[in-house]
Tab-separated table of C-alpha atoms and ligand atoms in Angstrom:
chain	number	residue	atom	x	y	z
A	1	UNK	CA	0.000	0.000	0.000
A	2	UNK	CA	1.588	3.703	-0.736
A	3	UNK	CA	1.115	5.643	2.039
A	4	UNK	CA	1.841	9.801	2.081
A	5	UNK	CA	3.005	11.861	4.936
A	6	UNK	CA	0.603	14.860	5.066
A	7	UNK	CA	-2.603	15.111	7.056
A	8	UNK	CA	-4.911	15.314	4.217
A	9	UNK	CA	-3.924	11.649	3.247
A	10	UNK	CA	-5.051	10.591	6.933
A	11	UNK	CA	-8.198	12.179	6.153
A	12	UNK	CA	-8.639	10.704	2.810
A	13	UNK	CA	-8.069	7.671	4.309
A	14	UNK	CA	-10.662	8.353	6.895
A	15	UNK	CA	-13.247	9.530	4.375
A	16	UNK	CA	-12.484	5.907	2.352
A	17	UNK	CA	-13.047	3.508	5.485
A	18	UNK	CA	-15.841	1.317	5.470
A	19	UNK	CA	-15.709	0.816	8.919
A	20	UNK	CA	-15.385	4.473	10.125
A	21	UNK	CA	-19.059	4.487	11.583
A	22	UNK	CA	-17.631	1.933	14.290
A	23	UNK	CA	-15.802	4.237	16.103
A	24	UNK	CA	-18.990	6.133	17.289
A	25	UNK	CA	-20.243	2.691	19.068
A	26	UNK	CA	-17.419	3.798	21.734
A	27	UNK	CA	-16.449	6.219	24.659
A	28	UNK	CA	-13.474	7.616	23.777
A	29	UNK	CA	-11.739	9.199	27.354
A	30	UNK	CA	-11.220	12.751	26.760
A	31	UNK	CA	-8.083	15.065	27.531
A	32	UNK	CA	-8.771	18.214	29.973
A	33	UNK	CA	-9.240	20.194	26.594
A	34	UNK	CA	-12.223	18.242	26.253
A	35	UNK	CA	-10.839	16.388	22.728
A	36	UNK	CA	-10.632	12.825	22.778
A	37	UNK	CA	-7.226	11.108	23.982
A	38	UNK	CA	-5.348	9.301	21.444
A	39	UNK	CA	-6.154	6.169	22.714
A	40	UNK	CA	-3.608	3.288	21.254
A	41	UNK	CA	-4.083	0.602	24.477
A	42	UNK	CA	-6.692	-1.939	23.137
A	43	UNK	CA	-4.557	-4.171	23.381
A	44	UNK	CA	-4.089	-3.576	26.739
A	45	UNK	CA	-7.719	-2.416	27.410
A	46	UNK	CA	-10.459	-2.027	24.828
A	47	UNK	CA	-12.613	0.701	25.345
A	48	UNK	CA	-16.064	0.492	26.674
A	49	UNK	CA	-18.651	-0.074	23.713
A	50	UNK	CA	-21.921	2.484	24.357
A	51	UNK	CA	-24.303	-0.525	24.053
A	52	UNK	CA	-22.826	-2.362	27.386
A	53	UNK	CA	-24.697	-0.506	30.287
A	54	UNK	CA	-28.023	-1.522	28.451
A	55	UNK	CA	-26.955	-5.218	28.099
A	56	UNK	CA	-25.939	-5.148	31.783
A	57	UNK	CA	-29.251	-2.800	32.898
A	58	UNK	CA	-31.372	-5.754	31.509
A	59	UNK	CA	-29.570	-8.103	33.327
A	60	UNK	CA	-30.208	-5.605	36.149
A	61	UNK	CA	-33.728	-4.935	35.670
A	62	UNK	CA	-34.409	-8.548	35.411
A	63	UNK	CA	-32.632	-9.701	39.152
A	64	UNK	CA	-35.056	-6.953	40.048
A	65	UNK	CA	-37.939	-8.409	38.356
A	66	UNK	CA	-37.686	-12.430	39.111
A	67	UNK	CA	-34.976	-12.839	41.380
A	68	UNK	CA	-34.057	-16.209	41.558
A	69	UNK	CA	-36.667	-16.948	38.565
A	70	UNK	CA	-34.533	-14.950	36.626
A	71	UNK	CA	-32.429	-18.241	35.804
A	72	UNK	CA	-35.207	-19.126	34.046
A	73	UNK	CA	-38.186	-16.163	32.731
A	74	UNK	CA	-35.109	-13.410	32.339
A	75	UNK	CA	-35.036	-12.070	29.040
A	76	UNK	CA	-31.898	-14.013	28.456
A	77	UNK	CA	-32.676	-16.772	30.966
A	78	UNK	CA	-29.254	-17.013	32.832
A	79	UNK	CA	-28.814	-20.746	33.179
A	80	UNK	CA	-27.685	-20.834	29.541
A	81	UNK	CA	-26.633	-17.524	29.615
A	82	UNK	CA	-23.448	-18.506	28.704
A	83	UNK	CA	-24.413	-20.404	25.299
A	84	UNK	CA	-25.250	-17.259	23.890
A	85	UNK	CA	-22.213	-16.126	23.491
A	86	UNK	CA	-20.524	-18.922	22.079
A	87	UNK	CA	-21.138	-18.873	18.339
A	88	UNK	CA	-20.144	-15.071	18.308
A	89	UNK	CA	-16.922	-15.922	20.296
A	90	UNK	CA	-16.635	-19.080	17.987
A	91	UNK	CA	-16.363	-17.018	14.911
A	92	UNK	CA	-13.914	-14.428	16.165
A	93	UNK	CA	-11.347	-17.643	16.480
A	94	UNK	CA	-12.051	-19.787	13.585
A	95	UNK	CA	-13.135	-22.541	15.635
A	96	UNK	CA	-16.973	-24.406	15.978
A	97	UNK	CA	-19.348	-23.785	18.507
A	98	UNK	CA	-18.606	-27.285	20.339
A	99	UNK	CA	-15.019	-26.272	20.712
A	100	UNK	CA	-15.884	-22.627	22.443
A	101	UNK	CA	-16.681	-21.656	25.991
A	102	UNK	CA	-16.672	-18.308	28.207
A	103	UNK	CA	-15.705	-18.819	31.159
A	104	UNK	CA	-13.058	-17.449	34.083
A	105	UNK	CA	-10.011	-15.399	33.560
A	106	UNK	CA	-7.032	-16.075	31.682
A	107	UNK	CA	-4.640	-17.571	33.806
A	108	UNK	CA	-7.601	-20.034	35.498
A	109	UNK	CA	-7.877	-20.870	32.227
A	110	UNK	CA	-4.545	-21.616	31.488
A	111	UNK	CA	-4.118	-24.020	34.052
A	112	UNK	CA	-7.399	-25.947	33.861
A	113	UNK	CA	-6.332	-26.961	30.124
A	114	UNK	CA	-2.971	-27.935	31.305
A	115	UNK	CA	-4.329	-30.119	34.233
A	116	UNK	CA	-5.907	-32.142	31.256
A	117	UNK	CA	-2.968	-31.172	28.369
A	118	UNK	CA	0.208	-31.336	30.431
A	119	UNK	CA	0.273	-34.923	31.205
A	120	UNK	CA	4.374	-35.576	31.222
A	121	UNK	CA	5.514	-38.623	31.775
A	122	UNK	CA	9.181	-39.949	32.109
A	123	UNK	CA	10.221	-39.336	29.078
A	124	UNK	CA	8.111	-36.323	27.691
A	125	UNK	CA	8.064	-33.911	30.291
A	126	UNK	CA	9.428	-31.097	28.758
A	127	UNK	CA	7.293	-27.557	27.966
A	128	UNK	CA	8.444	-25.273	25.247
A	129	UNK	CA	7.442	-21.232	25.605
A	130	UNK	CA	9.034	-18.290	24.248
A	131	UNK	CA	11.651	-16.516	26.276
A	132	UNK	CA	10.057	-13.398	27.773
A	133	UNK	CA	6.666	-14.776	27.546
A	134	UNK	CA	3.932	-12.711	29.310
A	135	UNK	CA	4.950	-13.354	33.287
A	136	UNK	CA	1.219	-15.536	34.388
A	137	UNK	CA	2.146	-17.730	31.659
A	138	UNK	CA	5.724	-17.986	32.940
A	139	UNK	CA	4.694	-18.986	36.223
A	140	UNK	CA	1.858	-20.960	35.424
A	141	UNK	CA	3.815	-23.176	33.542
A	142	UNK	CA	6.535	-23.451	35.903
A	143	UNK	CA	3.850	-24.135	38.209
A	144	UNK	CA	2.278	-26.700	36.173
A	145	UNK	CA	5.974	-28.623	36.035
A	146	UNK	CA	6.463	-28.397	39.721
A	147	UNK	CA	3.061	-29.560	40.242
A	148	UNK	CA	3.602	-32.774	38.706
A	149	UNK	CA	6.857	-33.151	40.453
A	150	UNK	CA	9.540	-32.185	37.523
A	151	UNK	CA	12.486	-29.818	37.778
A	152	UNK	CA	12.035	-26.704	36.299
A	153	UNK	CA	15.554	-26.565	34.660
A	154	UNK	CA	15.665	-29.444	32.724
A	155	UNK	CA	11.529	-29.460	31.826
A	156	UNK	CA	11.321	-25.761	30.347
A	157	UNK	CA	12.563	-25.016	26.918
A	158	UNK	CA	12.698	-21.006	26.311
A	159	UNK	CA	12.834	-19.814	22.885
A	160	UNK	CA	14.958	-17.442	22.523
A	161	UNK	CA	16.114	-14.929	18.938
A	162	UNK	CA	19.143	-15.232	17.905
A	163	UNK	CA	21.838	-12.954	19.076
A	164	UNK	CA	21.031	-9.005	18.286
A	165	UNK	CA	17.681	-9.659	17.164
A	166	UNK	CA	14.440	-9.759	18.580
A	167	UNK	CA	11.854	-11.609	17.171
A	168	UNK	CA	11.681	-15.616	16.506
A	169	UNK	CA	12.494	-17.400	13.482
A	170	UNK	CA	9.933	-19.853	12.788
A	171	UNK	CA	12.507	-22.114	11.270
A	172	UNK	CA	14.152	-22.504	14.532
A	173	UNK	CA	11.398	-22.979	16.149
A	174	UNK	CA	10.874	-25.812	14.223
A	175	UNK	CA	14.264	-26.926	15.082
A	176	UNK	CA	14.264	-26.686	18.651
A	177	UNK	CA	10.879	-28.469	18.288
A	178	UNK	CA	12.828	-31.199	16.398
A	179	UNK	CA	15.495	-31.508	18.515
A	180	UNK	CA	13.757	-32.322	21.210
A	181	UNK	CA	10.935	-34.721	19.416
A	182	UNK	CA	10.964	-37.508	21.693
A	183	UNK	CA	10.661	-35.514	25.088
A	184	UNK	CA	8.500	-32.113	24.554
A	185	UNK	CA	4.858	-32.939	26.402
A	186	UNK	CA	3.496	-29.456	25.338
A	187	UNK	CA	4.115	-26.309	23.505
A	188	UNK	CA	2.560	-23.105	24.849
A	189	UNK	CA	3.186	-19.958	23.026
A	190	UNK	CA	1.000	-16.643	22.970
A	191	UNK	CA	-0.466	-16.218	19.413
A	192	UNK	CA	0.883	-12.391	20.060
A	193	UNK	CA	3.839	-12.374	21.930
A	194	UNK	CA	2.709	-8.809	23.990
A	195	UNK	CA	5.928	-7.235	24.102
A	196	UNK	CA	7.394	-7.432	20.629
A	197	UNK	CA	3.918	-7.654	18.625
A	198	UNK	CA	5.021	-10.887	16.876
A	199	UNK	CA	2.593	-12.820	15.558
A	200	UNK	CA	3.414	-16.454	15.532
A	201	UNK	CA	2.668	-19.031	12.505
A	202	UNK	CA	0.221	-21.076	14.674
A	203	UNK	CA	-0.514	-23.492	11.871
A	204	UNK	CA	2.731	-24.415	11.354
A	205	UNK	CA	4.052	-24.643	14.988
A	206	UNK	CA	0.738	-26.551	15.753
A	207	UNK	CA	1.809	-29.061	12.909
A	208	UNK	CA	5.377	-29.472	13.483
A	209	UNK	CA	4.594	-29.888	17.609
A	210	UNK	CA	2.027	-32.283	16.869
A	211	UNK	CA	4.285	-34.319	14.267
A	212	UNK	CA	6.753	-34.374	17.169
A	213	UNK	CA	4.177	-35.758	19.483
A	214	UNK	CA	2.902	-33.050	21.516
A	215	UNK	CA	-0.118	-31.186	22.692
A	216	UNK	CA	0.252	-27.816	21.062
A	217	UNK	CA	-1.657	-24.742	22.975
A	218	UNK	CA	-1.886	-21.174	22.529
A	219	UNK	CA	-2.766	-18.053	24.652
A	220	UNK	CA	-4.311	-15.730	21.942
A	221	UNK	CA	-4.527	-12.894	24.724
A	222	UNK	CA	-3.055	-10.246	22.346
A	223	UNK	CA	-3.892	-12.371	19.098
A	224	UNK	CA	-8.205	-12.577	19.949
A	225	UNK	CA	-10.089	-10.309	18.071
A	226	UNK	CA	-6.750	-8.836	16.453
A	227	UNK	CA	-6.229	-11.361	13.789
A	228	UNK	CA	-7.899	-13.802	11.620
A	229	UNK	CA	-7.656	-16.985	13.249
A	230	UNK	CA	-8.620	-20.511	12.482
A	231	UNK	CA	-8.053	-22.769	15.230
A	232	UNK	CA	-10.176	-25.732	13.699
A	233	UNK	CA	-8.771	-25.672	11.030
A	234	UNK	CA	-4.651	-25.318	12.465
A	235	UNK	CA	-6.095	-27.934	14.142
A	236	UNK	CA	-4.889	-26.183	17.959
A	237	UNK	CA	-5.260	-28.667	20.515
A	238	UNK	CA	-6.246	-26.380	23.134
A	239	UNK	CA	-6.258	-22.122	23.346
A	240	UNK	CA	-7.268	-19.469	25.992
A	241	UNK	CA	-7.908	-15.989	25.825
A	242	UNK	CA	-8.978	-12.575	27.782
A	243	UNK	CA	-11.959	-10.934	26.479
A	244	UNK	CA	-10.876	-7.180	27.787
A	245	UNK	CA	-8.198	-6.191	25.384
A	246	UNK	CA	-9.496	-6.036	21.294
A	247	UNK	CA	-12.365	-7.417	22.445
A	248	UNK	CA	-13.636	-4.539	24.678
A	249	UNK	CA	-15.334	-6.724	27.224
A	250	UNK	CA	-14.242	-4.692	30.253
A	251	UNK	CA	-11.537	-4.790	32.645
A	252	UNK	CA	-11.416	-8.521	34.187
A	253	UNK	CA	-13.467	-9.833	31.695
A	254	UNK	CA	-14.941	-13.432	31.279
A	255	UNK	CA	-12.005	-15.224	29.447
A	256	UNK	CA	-12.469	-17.322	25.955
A	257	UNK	CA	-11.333	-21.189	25.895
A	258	UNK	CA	-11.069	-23.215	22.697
A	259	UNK	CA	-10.768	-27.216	23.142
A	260	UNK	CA	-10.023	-29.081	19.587
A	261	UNK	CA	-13.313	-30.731	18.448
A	262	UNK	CA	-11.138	-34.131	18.369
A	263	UNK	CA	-10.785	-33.754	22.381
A	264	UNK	CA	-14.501	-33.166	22.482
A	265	UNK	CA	-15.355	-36.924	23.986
A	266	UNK	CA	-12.421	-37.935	25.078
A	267	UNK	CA	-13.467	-38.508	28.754
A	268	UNK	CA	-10.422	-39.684	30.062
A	269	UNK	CA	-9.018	-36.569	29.846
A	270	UNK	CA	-8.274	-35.787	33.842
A	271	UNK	CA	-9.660	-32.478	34.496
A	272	UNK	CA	-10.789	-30.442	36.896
A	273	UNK	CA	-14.385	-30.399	37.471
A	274	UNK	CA	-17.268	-28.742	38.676
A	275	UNK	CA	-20.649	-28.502	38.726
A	276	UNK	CA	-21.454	-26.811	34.979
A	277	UNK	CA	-19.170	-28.924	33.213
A	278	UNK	CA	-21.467	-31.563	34.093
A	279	UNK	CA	-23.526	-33.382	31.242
A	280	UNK	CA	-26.505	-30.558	31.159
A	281	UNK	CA	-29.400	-33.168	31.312
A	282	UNK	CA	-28.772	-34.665	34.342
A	283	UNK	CA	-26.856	-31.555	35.990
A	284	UNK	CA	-29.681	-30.824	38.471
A	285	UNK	CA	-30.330	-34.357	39.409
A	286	UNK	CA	-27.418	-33.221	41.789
A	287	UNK	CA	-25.900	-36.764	41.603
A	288	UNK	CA	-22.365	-37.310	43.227
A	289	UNK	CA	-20.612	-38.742	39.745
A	290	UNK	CA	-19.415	-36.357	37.506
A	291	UNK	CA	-20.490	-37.052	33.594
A	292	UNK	CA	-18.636	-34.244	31.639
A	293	UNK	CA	-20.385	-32.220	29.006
A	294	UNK	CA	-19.111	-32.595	25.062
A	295	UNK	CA	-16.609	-30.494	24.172
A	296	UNK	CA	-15.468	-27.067	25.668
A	297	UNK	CA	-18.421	-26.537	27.600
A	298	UNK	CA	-17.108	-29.960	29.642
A	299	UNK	CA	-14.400	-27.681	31.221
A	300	UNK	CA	-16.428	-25.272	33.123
A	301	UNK	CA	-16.436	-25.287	36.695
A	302	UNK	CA	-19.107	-22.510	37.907
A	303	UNK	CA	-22.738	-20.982	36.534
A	304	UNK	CA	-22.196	-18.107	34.370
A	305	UNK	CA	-21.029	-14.434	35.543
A	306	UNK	CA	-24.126	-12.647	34.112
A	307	UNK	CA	-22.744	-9.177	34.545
A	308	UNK	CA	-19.606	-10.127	33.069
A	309	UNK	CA	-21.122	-11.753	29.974
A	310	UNK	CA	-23.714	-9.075	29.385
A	311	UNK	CA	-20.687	-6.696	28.441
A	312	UNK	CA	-18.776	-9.325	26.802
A	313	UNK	CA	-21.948	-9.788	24.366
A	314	UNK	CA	-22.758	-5.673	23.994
A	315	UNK	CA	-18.861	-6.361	22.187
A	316	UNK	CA	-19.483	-9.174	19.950
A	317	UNK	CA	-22.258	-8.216	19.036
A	318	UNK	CA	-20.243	-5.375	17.414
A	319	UNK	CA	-17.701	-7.698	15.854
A	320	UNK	CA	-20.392	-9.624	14.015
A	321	UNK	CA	-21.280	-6.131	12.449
A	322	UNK	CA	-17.693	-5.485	11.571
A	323	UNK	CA	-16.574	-8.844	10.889
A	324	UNK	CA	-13.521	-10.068	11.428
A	325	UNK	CA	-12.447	-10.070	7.689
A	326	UNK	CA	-13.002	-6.246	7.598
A	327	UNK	CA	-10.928	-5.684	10.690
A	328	UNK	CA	-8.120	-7.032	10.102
A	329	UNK	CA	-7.686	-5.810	6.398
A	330	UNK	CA	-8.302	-2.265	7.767
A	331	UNK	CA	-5.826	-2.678	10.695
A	332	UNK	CA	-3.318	-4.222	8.335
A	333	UNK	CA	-3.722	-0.639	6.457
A	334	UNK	CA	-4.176	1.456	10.408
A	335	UNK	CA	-0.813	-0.366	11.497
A	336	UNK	CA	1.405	0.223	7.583
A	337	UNK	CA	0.448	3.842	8.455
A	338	UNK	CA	1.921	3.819	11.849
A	339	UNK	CA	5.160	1.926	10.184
A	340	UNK	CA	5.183	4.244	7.479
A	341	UNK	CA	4.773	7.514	9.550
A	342	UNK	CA	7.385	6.315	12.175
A	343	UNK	CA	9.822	5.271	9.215
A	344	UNK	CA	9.279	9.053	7.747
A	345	UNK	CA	10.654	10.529	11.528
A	346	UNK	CA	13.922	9.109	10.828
A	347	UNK	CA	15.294	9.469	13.997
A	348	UNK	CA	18.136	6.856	15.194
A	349	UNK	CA	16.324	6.890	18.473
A	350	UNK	CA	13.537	4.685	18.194
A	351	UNK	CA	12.978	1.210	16.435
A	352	UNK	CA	10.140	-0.918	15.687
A	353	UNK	CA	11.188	-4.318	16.787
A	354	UNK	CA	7.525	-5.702	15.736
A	355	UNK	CA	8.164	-7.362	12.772
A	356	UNK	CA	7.641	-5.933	9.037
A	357	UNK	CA	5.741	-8.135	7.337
A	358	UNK	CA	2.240	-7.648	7.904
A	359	UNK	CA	1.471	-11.675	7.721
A	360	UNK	CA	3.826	-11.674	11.383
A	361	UNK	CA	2.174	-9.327	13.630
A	362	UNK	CA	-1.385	-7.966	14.289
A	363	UNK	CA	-2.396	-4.016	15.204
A	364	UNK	CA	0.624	-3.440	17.910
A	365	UNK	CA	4.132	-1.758	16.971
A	366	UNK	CA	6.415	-1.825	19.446
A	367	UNK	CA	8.894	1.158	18.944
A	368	UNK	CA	12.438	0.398	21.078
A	369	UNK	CA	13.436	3.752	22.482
A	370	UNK	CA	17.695	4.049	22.305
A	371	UNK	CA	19.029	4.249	26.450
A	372	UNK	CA	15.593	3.091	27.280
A	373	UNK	CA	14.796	6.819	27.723
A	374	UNK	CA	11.331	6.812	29.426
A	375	UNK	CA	11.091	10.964	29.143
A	376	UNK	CA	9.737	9.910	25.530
A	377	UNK	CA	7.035	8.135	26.492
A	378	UNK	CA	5.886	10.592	29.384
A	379	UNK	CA	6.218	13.591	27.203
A	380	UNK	CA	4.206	12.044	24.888
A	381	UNK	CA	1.472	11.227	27.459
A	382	UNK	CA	1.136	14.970	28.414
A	383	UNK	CA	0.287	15.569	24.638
A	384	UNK	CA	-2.985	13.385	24.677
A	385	UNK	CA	-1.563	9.978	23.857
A	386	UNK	CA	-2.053	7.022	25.708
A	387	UNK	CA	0.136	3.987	24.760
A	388	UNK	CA	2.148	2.189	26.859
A	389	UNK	CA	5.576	1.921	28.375
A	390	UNK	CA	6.736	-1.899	29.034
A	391	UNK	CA	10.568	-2.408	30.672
A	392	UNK	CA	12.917	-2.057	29.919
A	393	UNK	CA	12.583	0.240	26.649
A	394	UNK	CA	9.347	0.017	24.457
A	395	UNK	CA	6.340	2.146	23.791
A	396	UNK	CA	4.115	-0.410	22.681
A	397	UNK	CA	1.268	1.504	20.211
A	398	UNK	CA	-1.859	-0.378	18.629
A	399	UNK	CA	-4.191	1.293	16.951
A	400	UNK	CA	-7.052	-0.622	16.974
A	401	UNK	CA	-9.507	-0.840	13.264
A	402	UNK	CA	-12.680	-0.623	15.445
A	403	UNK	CA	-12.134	2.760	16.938
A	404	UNK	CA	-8.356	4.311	16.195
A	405	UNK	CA	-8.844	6.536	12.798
A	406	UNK	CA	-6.057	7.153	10.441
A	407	UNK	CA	-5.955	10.745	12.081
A	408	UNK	CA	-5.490	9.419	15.361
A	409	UNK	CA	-2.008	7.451	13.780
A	410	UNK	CA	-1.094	10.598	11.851
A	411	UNK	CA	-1.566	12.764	14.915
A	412	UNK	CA	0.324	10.577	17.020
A	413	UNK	CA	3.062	9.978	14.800
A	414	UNK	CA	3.440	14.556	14.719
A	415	UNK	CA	3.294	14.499	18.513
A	416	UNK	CA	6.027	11.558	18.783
A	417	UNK	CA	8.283	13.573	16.476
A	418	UNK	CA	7.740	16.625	17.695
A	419	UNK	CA	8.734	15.427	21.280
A	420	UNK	CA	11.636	13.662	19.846
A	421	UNK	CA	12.949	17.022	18.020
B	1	PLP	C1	-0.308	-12.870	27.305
B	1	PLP	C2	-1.042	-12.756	28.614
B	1	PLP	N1	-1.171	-13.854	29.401
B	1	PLP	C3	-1.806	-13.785	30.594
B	1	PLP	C4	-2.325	-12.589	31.053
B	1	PLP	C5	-2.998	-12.575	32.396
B	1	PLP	O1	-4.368	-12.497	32.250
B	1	PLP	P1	-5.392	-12.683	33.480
B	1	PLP	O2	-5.059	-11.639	34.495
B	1	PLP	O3	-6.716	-12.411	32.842
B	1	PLP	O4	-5.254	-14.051	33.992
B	1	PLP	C6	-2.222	-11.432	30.268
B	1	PLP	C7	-2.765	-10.155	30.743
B	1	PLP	O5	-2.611	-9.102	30.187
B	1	PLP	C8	-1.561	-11.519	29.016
B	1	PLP	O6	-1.399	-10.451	28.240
């Protein structure tokens, strides 16, 4: 795409985008000055859509109404509350219905699928996850080794770049996958990684892990609702995600789960269960034996958060309008801008350590700033922008296609040079 540096192209841009109309479903925060911040942290935490205080008034107004009745005459009776989010949530990760649950938070998540997909055994024990993965991960997974008795040391493979660069190489992380074919138990790596933006090749890791003999798993926390993903059809064993970054459910949202359709019987899975995992007709016979549930659903442990999904669904329901096709092709465009803008400062000082190609990241840039100088990033707070600073030395920046404009990126890219002149 050829981009141009003045503000009139941002505006062009604008006037072109077939999604522009989204960015009125949202509260944008404003500045003192009363104009809206330059708000580039979806990916830390989506904005609130305008439609979620009536999804969560019903919710309201129906406790009101029936009280406990409510599970069952609410508008959106709330024992299968949960159900009605999950061909919405399906279709925002490629996967089918059976293989998609909301439920918990991230991390919870996390370790519930490895209780049934980290199963090491003598000889496969070992875990593979990217060096400087996102810390809960870190320790959940050392967690998860220690748990079942295995040193940490020898059972944790960190991928790591090659001297003086920063991103992976997929081919060597098909070699270290190879390498260690006959002892990896499970690979865990986040679809995003959230510091450098890189977006990992999930089909092919997924296929070279599994050809190796291991469970292959992903946390999408940065990667759901950012880019087009097909976990059915990647074939993912298992995935989790948060639901209050790009997908604007609110902060400590109800987290996603995807379980492979070919895991969607298997029973003998150990797991950790509770009471609305249980097989749904005979859940209120209130029987002693747990029956799992086919496929995701089988993993929950507690009745639905109502409030939490209300919001959750006031979001998806806005995704369905955009689709996710439309997104991402616009933030592939929202995010070359950014690049392009922040190649046209030209300043030795900062470096975008995301990777280039479009196919390898999502909507985040992470711009290195030289001598981790963190005046940079507060002078350009004071100016209206909110991004964020992660140690030791990146602005991370991610303007989002469902409510960041072109003259948001064009604006932000004046103030950043500006600052740095
Ligand atoms: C990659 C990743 N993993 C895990 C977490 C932790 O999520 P939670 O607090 O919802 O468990 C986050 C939170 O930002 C994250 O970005």
């Amino acid at each position: 795409m050829n981009f141009e540096i003045g503000e009139l192209f941002a505006h062009e841009m604008d006037a072109r985008d077939s999604l522009k109309q989204f960015r009125d479903k949202f509260y944008i925060p404003k500045q003192p000055n009363g104009e809206d911040v330059l708000y580039f942290t979806g990916n830390s935490l989506g904005l609130q859509p305008k439609t979620v205080r009536a999804y969560i008034e019903q919710e309201l107004k129906d406790w009101e109404t029936f009280g406990v009745e409510g599970h069952f005459h609410a508008k959106n009776p709330w024992m299968p509350y949960h159900e009605l989010l999950t061909e919405q949530m399906a279709r925002v990760v490629g996967a089918k219905p059976i293989e998609t649950v909301v439920m918990n938070a991230l991390t919870v998540n996390l370790h519930l699928l490895m209780v049934s997909f980290y199963r090491p055994t003598k000889e496969r024990y070992k875990i593979i996850i990217e060096a400087g993965a996102f810390p809960s991960d870190q320790y959940a997974v050392a967690s998860q080794i220690k748990f079942h008795n295995f040193e940490i040391e020898n059972s944790l493979i960190q991928l790591k770049p090659r001297k003086n660069e920063t991103i992976l190489r997929i081919e060597d992380i098909e070699k270290t996958i190879a390498e260690n074919a006959d002892s990896i138990a499970l690979i865990l790596l986040g679809g995003v990684n959230y510091y450098t933006g890189q977006a990992f090749d999930m089909k092919s890791i997924t296929e070279a892990g599994q050809k190796a003999g291991a469970i292959v798993g992903f946390d999408l926390a940065h990667a759901a609702g950012n880019l087009r993903l097909k976990l059915h059809d990647w074939n993912v064993d298992f995935a989790a995600w948060c639901s209050y970054k790009y997908l604007n459910a609110g902060p400590g949202a109800v987290a996603g789960v995807f379980v492979h359709e070919r895991h969607s019987e298997n029973f003998d899975l150990p797991r950790f269960a509770g009471w609305w995992g249980h097989d749904k007709e005979t859940r209120f016979l209130m029987g002693d034996k747990f029956t799992p549930t086919k496929g995701a659903e089988g993993w929950q442990l507690s009745n639905p958060t109502i409030f939490q999904m209300a919001a959750l669904r006031a979001s998806l329901e806005i995704f369905e309008a955009a689709g996710m096709e439309n997104l991402t092709e616009k933030s592939r465009r929202l995010t070359g801008y950014l690049e392009f803008l922040l190649g046209e400062i030209k300043d030795e000082r900062i470096t975008v350590i995301t990777p280039a190609d479009e196919n390898e990241r999502g909507c985040q840039l992470s711009i290195r700033v030289r001598d981790a100088d963190k005046n940079l990033f507060k002078q350009i707070t004071t100016r209206g922008v909110i991004a964020d600073w992660r140690e030791p030395d990146v602005i991370r920046v991610a303007p989002v296609p469902l409510y960041n404009s072109f003259a948001d990126v064009w604006k932000f890219a004046e103030i950043l040079k500006n600052c740095l002149a």
